[in-house]
Coordinates of C-alpha atoms in Angstrom, one line a residue:
X774 CA -22.7 -34.4 36.0
X775 CA -19.1 -33.4 35.3
X776 CA -17.9 -36.9 36.2
X777 CA -20.7 -38.6 34.3
X778 CA -19.7 -36.6 31.1
X779 CA -23.2 -34.9 30.9
X780 CA -22.3 -32.0 28.6
X781 CA -25.7 -30.2 28.6
X782 CA -26.1 -30.5 32.4
X783 CA -22.6 -29.4 33.2
X784 CA -22.9 -26.4 30.9
X785 CA -26.2 -25.4 32.4
X786 CA -24.9 -25.7 36.0
X787 CA -21.8 -23.6 35.3
X788 CA -23.6 -20.8 33.4
X789 CA -26.4 -20.7 36.1
X790 CA -23.8 -20.2 38.8
X791 CA -22.3 -17.3 36.8
X792 CA -25.8 -15.9 36.2
X793 CA -26.6 -15.9 39.9
X794 CA -23.4 -14.0 40.7
X795 CA -24.2 -11.5 38.0
X796 CA -27.7 -10.9 39.2
X797 CA -26.4 -10.4 42.7
X798 CA -23.8 -7.9 41.3
X799 CA -21.2 -9.7 43.2
X800 CA -18.3 -9.2 40.7
X801 CA -15.6 -10.5 43.1
X802 CA -17.5 -13.8 43.5
X803 CA -18.1 -14.0 39.8
X804 CA -14.3 -13.8 39.1
X805 CA -13.7 -16.5 41.8
X806 CA -16.3 -18.8 40.4
X807 CA -15.0 -18.5 36.8
X808 CA -11.5 -19.6 38.0
X809 CA -12.8 -22.3 40.4
X810 CA -15.1 -23.9 37.8
X811 CA -12.5 -23.9 35.1
X812 CA -9.9 -25.6 37.3
X813 CA -12.2 -28.4 38.4
X814 CA -10.7 -31.8 37.7
X815 CA -11.9 -33.3 34.4
X816 CA -13.8 -30.1 33.5
X817 CA -15.5 -30.4 30.1
X818 CA -14.3 -28.2 27.3
X819 CA -17.9 -27.3 26.3
X820 CA -18.6 -26.1 29.9
X821 CA -15.5 -23.8 29.9
X822 CA -16.4 -22.4 26.4
X823 CA -20.0 -21.8 27.6
X824 CA -18.7 -20.0 30.8
X825 CA -16.3 -17.8 28.9
X826 CA -19.0 -16.8 26.3
X827 CA -21.5 -16.2 29.1
X828 CA -19.1 -14.0 31.1
X829 CA -18.1 -12.0 28.0
X830 CA -21.7 -10.7 27.8
X831 CA -21.3 -9.2 31.3
X832 CA -18.2 -7.1 30.4
X833 CA -20.3 -4.1 29.2
X834 CA -22.6 -4.4 32.2
X835 CA -19.7 -3.8 34.7
X836 CA -20.2 -0.7 37.0
X837 CA -16.7 0.8 36.6
X838 CA -13.5 0.5 34.6
X839 CA -11.5 -1.3 37.3
X840 CA -14.2 -4.1 37.6
X841 CA -14.3 -4.4 33.8
X842 CA -10.5 -4.8 33.5
X843 CA -10.5 -7.4 36.4
X844 CA -13.2 -9.5 34.7
X845 CA -11.4 -9.3 31.3
X846 CA -8.1 -10.4 32.9
X847 CA -9.8 -13.3 34.7
X848 CA -11.4 -14.6 31.5
X849 CA -8.1 -14.1 29.7
X850 CA -6.2 -16.2 32.3
X851 CA -8.9 -18.9 32.0
X852 CA -8.8 -19.0 28.2
X853 CA -5.0 -18.8 27.9
X854 CA -3.5 -21.9 26.2
X855 CA -6.9 -23.4 25.4
X856 CA -7.4 -23.9 21.7
X857 CA -11.2 -24.3 22.0
X858 CA -11.6 -20.7 23.3
X859 CA -8.9 -19.0 21.2
X860 CA -11.4 -16.8 19.4
X861 CA -12.9 -15.6 22.7
X862 CA -9.4 -14.9 24.0
X863 CA -8.5 -12.8 20.9
X864 CA -11.7 -10.8 21.4
X865 CA -11.0 -10.3 25.1
X866 CA -7.4 -9.0 24.3
X867 CA -8.8 -6.6 21.7
X868 CA -11.2 -5.2 24.3
X869 CA -8.4 -4.8 26.9
X870 CA -6.1 -3.2 24.3
X871 CA -8.8 -0.7 23.5
X872 CA -9.1 0.2 27.2
X873 CA -5.3 0.7 27.4
X874 CA -5.3 2.9 24.3
X875 CA -8.1 5.1 25.7
X876 CA -5.9 5.5 28.8
X877 CA -3.1 6.6 26.6
X878 CA -1.0 3.5 27.0
X879 CA -0.4 2.8 23.3
X880 CA 2.8 0.8 23.8
X881 CA 1.0 -1.6 26.3
X882 CA -2.0 -1.9 23.9
X883 CA 0.3 -2.8 21.0
X884 CA 2.2 -5.4 23.1
X885 CA -1.0 -7.0 24.2
X886 CA -2.3 -7.3 20.6
X887 CA 0.9 -8.8 19.4
X888 CA 0.5 -11.7 21.8
X889 CA -2.2 -13.2 19.6
X890 CA -1.5 -14.8 16.2
X891 CA -5.0 -14.8 14.7
X892 CA -3.8 -16.0 11.3
X893 CA -3.5 -19.6 12.8
X894 CA -7.2 -19.6 14.0
X895 CA -9.1 -21.9 11.7
X896 CA -12.5 -21.2 13.2
X897 CA -12.3 -17.4 13.0
X898 CA -14.0 -15.6 10.1
X899 CA -11.7 -14.2 7.4
X900 CA -13.0 -10.6 7.9
X901 CA -12.5 -10.8 11.7
X902 CA -8.9 -12.0 11.2
X903 CA -8.1 -9.2 8.8
X904 CA -9.7 -6.6 11.1
X905 CA -7.6 -7.9 14.0
X906 CA -4.3 -7.8 12.1
X907 CA -5.1 -4.3 10.9
X908 CA -5.6 -3.2 14.5
X909 CA -2.2 -4.7 15.3
X910 CA -0.7 -2.7 12.4
X911 CA -2.4 0.5 13.4
X912 CA -1.2 0.3 17.0
X913 CA 2.4 -0.4 15.8
X914 CA 2.2 2.7 13.6
X915 CA 0.8 4.8 16.5
X916 CA 3.8 3.8 18.6
X917 CA 6.1 4.5 15.5
X918 CA 7.3 0.9 15.4
X919 CA 7.5 0.8 11.6
X920 CA 9.5 -2.4 11.3
X921 CA 7.0 -4.5 13.2
X922 CA 4.1 -2.8 11.4
X923 CA 5.6 -3.9 8.1
X924 CA 6.1 -7.5 9.4
X925 CA 2.4 -7.7 10.6
X926 CA 1.1 -6.1 7.3
X927 CA 2.7 -8.9 5.3
X928 CA 0.3 -11.4 7.0
X929 CA -2.4 -10.0 4.8
X930 CA -2.2 -10.7 1.1
X931 CA -3.7 -7.8 -1.0
X932 CA -5.3 -10.5 -3.2
X933 CA -7.6 -11.5 -0.4
X934 CA -9.7 -8.3 -1.0
X935 CA -10.4 -9.2 -4.6
X936 CA -12.1 -12.6 -3.8
X937 CA -15.7 -12.5 -4.7
X938 CA -17.6 -13.4 -1.5
X939 CA -20.7 -14.6 -3.5
X940 CA -18.7 -17.4 -5.1
X941 CA -17.5 -18.8 -1.8
X942 CA -18.9 -22.0 -0.5
X943 CA -21.9 -21.5 1.7
X944 CA -22.1 -24.9 3.3
X945 CA -18.9 -26.6 4.7
X946 CA -18.3 -30.2 3.8
X947 CA -18.4 -32.9 6.5
X948 CA -15.2 -32.9 8.5
X949 CA -14.3 -29.2 7.6
X950 CA -13.8 -26.6 10.4
X951 CA -17.0 -24.7 11.1
X952 CA -16.1 -21.0 10.7
X953 CA -17.8 -18.7 13.3
X954 CA -19.8 -15.7 12.1
X955 CA -17.9 -12.4 12.7
X956 CA -19.3 -9.9 15.3
X957 CA -21.6 -7.2 14.0
X958 CA -19.0 -4.4 14.4
X959 CA -16.5 -6.0 12.0
X960 CA -16.4 -4.0 8.7
X961 CA -17.1 -5.6 5.3
X962 CA -14.2 -6.8 3.1
X963 CA -14.2 -3.7 0.9
X964 CA -14.2 -1.4 3.9
X965 CA -11.2 -3.5 5.3
X966 CA -9.5 -3.0 2.0
X967 CA -9.7 0.8 2.3
X968 CA -8.5 0.6 5.9
X969 CA -5.6 -1.7 4.9
X970 CA -4.4 0.7 2.1
X971 CA -4.8 3.8 4.4
X972 CA -2.5 2.1 7.0
X973 CA 0.0 1.2 4.2
X974 CA 0.0 4.8 3.1
X975 CA 1.0 5.9 6.6
X976 CA 3.8 3.3 6.6
X977 CA 5.2 4.3 3.2
X978 CA 4.8 8.0 4.0
X979 CA 7.3 7.5 6.8
X980 CA 9.8 6.3 4.2
X981 CA 8.8 8.9 1.5
X982 CA 8.1 5.9 -0.9
X983 CA 6.0 7.9 -3.3
X984 CA 5.5 5.2 -5.9
X985 CA 4.1 2.7 -3.3
X986 CA 1.9 5.5 -1.8
X987 CA 0.6 6.1 -5.4
X988 CA -0.2 2.4 -5.8
X989 CA -2.1 2.3 -2.5
X990 CA -4.2 5.3 -3.6
X991 CA -4.8 3.5 -6.9
X992 CA -6.1 0.5 -5.0
X993 CA -8.4 2.7 -3.0
X994 CA -9.6 4.4 -6.2
X995 CA -10.7 1.0 -7.6
X996 CA -13.1 0.4 -4.7
X997 CA -16.7 0.5 -6.2
X998 CA -18.1 2.7 -3.4
X999 CA -15.4 5.3 -4.0
X1000 CA -15.7 5.2 -7.8
X1001 CA -19.4 5.9 -7.6
X1002 CA -19.0 9.1 -5.5
X1003 CA -17.2 12.1 -7.2
X1004 CA -16.6 13.8 -3.9
X1005 CA -14.5 10.8 -2.8
X1006 CA -12.7 9.8 -6.0
X1007 CA -11.6 13.3 -7.1
X1008 CA -9.3 13.8 -4.0
X1009 CA -8.0 10.3 -4.5
X1010 CA -7.3 10.8 -8.2
X1011 CA -5.5 14.1 -7.3
X1012 CA -3.3 12.3 -4.9
X1013 CA -2.5 9.6 -7.5
X1014 CA -1.4 12.4 -9.9
X1015 CA 0.7 14.2 -7.3
X1016 CA 2.5 11.0 -6.1
X1017 CA 3.1 9.8 -9.7
X1018 CA 4.9 13.1 -10.4
X1019 CA 6.8 12.9 -7.1
X1020 CA 7.9 9.2 -7.7
X1021 CA 11.4 8.8 -9.3
X1022 CA 11.4 7.8 -13.0
X1023 CA 11.4 4.1 -13.6
X1024 CA 9.4 1.6 -15.7
X1025 CA 6.7 1.0 -13.1
X1026 CA 6.2 4.8 -12.7
X1027 CA 6.1 5.3 -16.5
X1028 CA 3.5 2.5 -16.8
X1029 CA 1.3 3.9 -14.1
X1030 CA 1.6 7.4 -15.6
X1031 CA 0.4 6.3 -19.0
X1032 CA -2.5 4.2 -17.6
X1033 CA -3.6 7.2 -15.4
X1034 CA -3.6 9.4 -18.5
X1035 CA -6.0 7.1 -20.2
X1036 CA -8.5 7.4 -17.3
X1037 CA -11.6 9.2 -18.5
X1038 CA -12.3 10.6 -15.0
X1039 CA -9.1 12.7 -15.4
X1040 CA -11.1 15.1 -17.7
X1041 CA -12.9 16.2 -14.6
X1042 CA -9.6 17.7 -13.3
X1043 CA -8.1 19.2 -16.5
X1044 CA -5.2 20.9 -14.7
X1045 CA -3.8 17.5 -13.5
X1046 CA -4.4 16.0 -17.0
X1047 CA -2.2 18.8 -18.4
X1048 CA 0.4 18.3 -15.8
X1049 CA 0.7 14.6 -16.5
X1050 CA 0.7 15.3 -20.3
X1051 CA 3.7 17.6 -19.7
X1052 CA 5.7 14.8 -18.0
X1053 CA 5.0 12.4 -20.9
X1054 CA 5.9 14.9 -23.6
X1055 CA 9.6 15.0 -24.4
X1056 CA 10.0 18.7 -23.9
X1057 CA 11.9 20.8 -21.3
X1058 CA 9.6 22.1 -18.5
X1059 CA 10.2 25.5 -17.0
X1060 CA 10.1 25.0 -13.2
X1061 CA 9.2 28.6 -12.2
X1062 CA 6.2 28.8 -14.6
X1063 CA 5.0 25.3 -13.6
X1064 CA 5.3 26.1 -9.8
X1065 CA 3.4 29.4 -10.3
X1066 CA 0.6 27.5 -12.1
X1067 CA 0.3 24.7 -9.6
X1068 CA 1.4 26.3 -6.3
X1069 CA -2.3 26.9 -5.2
X1070 CA -3.3 23.4 -6.1
X1071 CA -0.3 22.1 -4.1
X1072 CA -1.2 24.2 -1.0
X1073 CA -4.9 23.3 -1.4
X1074 CA -4.0 19.5 -1.0
X1075 CA -3.9 20.0 2.8
X1076 CA -7.7 20.5 2.9
X1077 CA -8.3 17.4 0.7
X1078 CA -9.0 13.8 1.7
X1079 CA -5.7 12.2 2.8
X1080 CA -4.0 15.4 4.0
X1081 CA -1.0 17.4 2.8
X1082 CA 1.8 16.0 0.7
X1083 CA 4.5 16.5 3.4
X1084 CA 7.3 19.1 4.0
X1085 CA 9.8 17.4 1.6
X1086 CA 7.3 17.1 -1.3
X1087 CA 7.9 20.6 -2.8
X1088 CA 11.7 20.0 -2.9
X1089 CA 11.1 16.5 -4.4
X1090 CA 8.8 18.0 -7.0
X1091 CA 11.5 20.4 -8.2
X1092 CA 14.0 17.5 -8.3
X1093 CA 11.6 15.4 -10.5
X1094 CA 11.2 18.2 -13.0
X1095 CA 15.0 18.6 -13.2
X1096 CA 15.4 14.9 -13.7
X1097 CA 12.7 15.0 -16.5
X1098 CA 14.5 17.8 -18.2
X1099 CA 17.9 16.0 -18.0
X1100 CA 16.2 12.9 -19.6
X1101 CA 14.8 15.1 -22.4
X1102 CA 18.2 16.7 -23.1
X1103 CA 19.8 13.2 -23.2
X1104 CA 17.2 12.2 -25.9
X1105 CA 18.1 15.1 -28.2
X1106 CA 21.8 15.5 -27.6
X1107 CA 24.7 12.9 -27.8
X1108 CA 27.2 15.6 -26.5
X1109 CA 26.5 18.9 -24.8
X1110 CA 28.5 21.4 -22.8
X1111 CA 27.8 21.7 -19.1
X1112 CA 27.2 25.4 -19.6
X1113 CA 24.5 24.9 -22.2
X1114 CA 23.0 22.0 -20.1
X1115 CA 22.8 24.4 -17.1
X1116 CA 21.1 27.1 -19.3
X1117 CA 18.5 24.5 -20.4
X1118 CA 17.8 23.4 -16.9
X1119 CA 17.8 27.0 -15.5
X1120 CA 20.4 26.0 -12.9
X1121 CA 24.0 26.9 -12.1
X1122 CA 26.8 24.7 -13.6
X1123 CA 27.5 23.1 -10.2
X1124 CA 23.8 22.3 -9.6
X1125 CA 23.4 20.8 -13.1
X1126 CA 26.5 18.6 -12.6
X1127 CA 25.3 17.5 -9.2
X1128 CA 21.8 16.4 -10.5
X1129 CA 23.3 14.7 -13.5
X1130 CA 25.8 12.8 -11.3
X1131 CA 22.9 11.7 -9.0
X1132 CA 21.0 10.3 -12.0
X1133 CA 24.0 8.4 -13.3
X1134 CA 24.6 6.9 -9.8
X1135 CA 21.0 5.8 -9.5
X1136 CA 21.3 4.3 -13.0
X1137 CA 18.4 6.3 -14.4
X1138 CA 20.7 7.6 -17.1
X1139 CA 24.1 6.8 -18.8
X1140 CA 26.4 9.8 -19.2
X1141 CA 30.1 10.7 -18.8
X1142 CA 31.4 14.2 -17.9
X1143 CA 34.7 15.5 -19.2
X1144 CA 35.2 18.1 -16.5
X1145 CA 38.3 19.9 -17.9
X1146 CA 36.6 20.3 -21.3
X1147 CA 33.2 20.9 -19.6
X1148 CA 31.4 18.4 -22.0
X1149 CA 28.8 15.8 -21.1
X1150 CA 28.6 12.7 -23.4
X1151 CA 25.3 10.8 -23.3
X1152 CA 26.4 8.0 -25.7
X1153 CA 26.7 4.5 -24.2
X1154 CA 30.2 3.0 -24.5
X1155 CA 29.9 -0.1 -26.7
X1156 CA 32.1 -3.2 -26.4
X1157 CA 33.9 -4.8 -29.3
X1158 CA 31.2 -7.4 -29.9
X1159 CA 28.5 -4.7 -30.2
X1160 CA 30.6 -2.7 -32.6
X1161 CA 31.3 -5.7 -34.8
X1162 CA 27.6 -6.7 -34.8
X1163 CA 26.6 -3.1 -35.9
X1164 CA 29.2 -3.2 -38.7
X1165 CA 27.8 -6.6 -39.8
X1166 CA 24.3 -5.2 -39.9
X1167 CA 25.4 -2.1 -41.8
X1168 CA 27.2 -4.2 -44.4
X1169 CA 24.1 -6.4 -44.8
X1170 CA 22.0 -3.3 -45.4
X1171 CA 24.6 -2.0 -47.9
X1172 CA 24.6 -5.2 -49.9
X1173 CA 20.8 -5.3 -49.9
X1174 CA 20.8 -1.7 -51.3
X1175 CA 23.4 -2.7 -54.0
X1176 CA 21.4 -5.7 -55.0
X1177 CA 18.2 -3.7 -55.3
X1178 CA 20.0 -1.0 -57.3
X1179 CA 21.4 -3.6 -59.7
X1180 CA 17.9 -5.1 -60.1
X1181 CA 16.4 -1.7 -60.9
X1182 CA 19.2 -0.9 -63.4
X1183 CA 18.8 -4.2 -65.1
X1184 CA 15.0 -3.7 -65.3
X1185 CA 15.4 -0.2 -66.8
X1186 CA 17.9 -1.6 -69.4
X1187 CA 15.5 -4.3 -70.4
X1188 CA 12.6 -1.8 -70.8
X1189 CA 14.8 0.5 -73.0
X1190 CA 16.0 -2.4 -75.2
X1191 CA 12.4 -3.5 -75.7
X1192 CA 11.4 0.0 -76.7
X1193 CA 14.3 0.3 -79.2
X1194 CA 13.3 -3.0 -80.9

C-alpha cells in the first residue's frame, strides 16, 4: 500500500499497528514501531501525521512518568524537521517542558520551549501561538532571564488583542492555509491579553519602570470582564493610581494622570482621587502629612490583587513628591535662595541642592545654582535671536497701543467739536 501510494490504506495499517501495541500495553514495542514505520522508504506524509496524532492520545494513558517521557521523546524525534507535523511537535515540547518544570528543572524547560518558533507556523491557530509564546516568556521570567523574556515578548503585538474575532473570515478561500482549531485548554483572546500584561508587569517590575507598569495595568483595566466586576477593577485602579504617582514626571505620565482623573470609577475610591488631584494642583505638598494619610493604604496594597508595590516604592514616592514641589516652586519663582527652597521642601540645604541637581540632569527642569551666593535661578538662558524676536514683538505691541490711543484721542476730539458746534 505504501509503494502503491494508497494514502487511506497506509494510514489505517500504521495506526492499527500502534493500536495493537497500545492495547497490549507494550510501550517499548510501541516506541520501536513508531520509529520503524516513520523510517520506511517512501513513507507517506499523511501516514506519519496520523501516527503522531494517534500516539499523542496515548501519552496521558502511560503507566508512569518515565514511560511518558520516553514516548514524548520518541514522537519528538520522529516529528523533528518535518513541517507537516510542526504543530504536533510544538504541543509535544510543551508537554515535556511542563513535566520538566514540575520536576523543578525550570532552566531545562525554558531551553526546550525556546527550540520552537511557533510564530512561523501558518496552520496553527492565533490563540495557540500566543499561548505558546506567553509560556516561553513565563519560563524565561521564572529563570530570571529578563533579556530573552523581552525578546520573546516582542513577538506578540499588543494590537492583536484588540482585533474583533467576530469580524474575522469564517471560511478560508481556496488555496489558503487551513488553520487548525486550538485545543480546548487554550484560553480566549481576552484571557491571553490579561496573562500577557501580567507577565509584562513582572518584567517591568524587575527594572522598576513604573510608567510601563501603569500602562500594563491600564490595559488590564480596559478588559470588559474586569470592568464589569468591582471586586476586580478597584484593586487594578488603585495600582494605576499608585504607579502613576511613582512614575517620573514627563508628558506621557501627565497625560495618563489627567485621563485617569476623568474616570468616573475613581469616585468609588475618593482617597485616590484626592491624591491625584493634589499632584495636578500647582501647590506644595507636605510629605509628612501626606504619608500619615496614605501610609495605611500603602501597606494595605500587599493584600490587594497584584501584590505589594516593592521595597523601593516608599523611597520613590517621597522622591516624586519632592520633584513635584520643586516644579511648583519653579513655576512661581524666577530666582530663589537655596535656604528658602529647602524650607519650602522641608529638607536640608544639601538635600534640596541634590534633588534639584538630579532634576536638571534628567532634563525635567531648567535651573542654575549660584553656590557662593546660594541663589537658584529658574529662568531659561535666551540666545541673541530669541532676545531680538522678543524685542520685535514688544515693539509691535507698543506701536499697536500708540495707534489705538491716537485713534481714541482723535475720536474724542471729533465728538467734542461736534458738541461745540
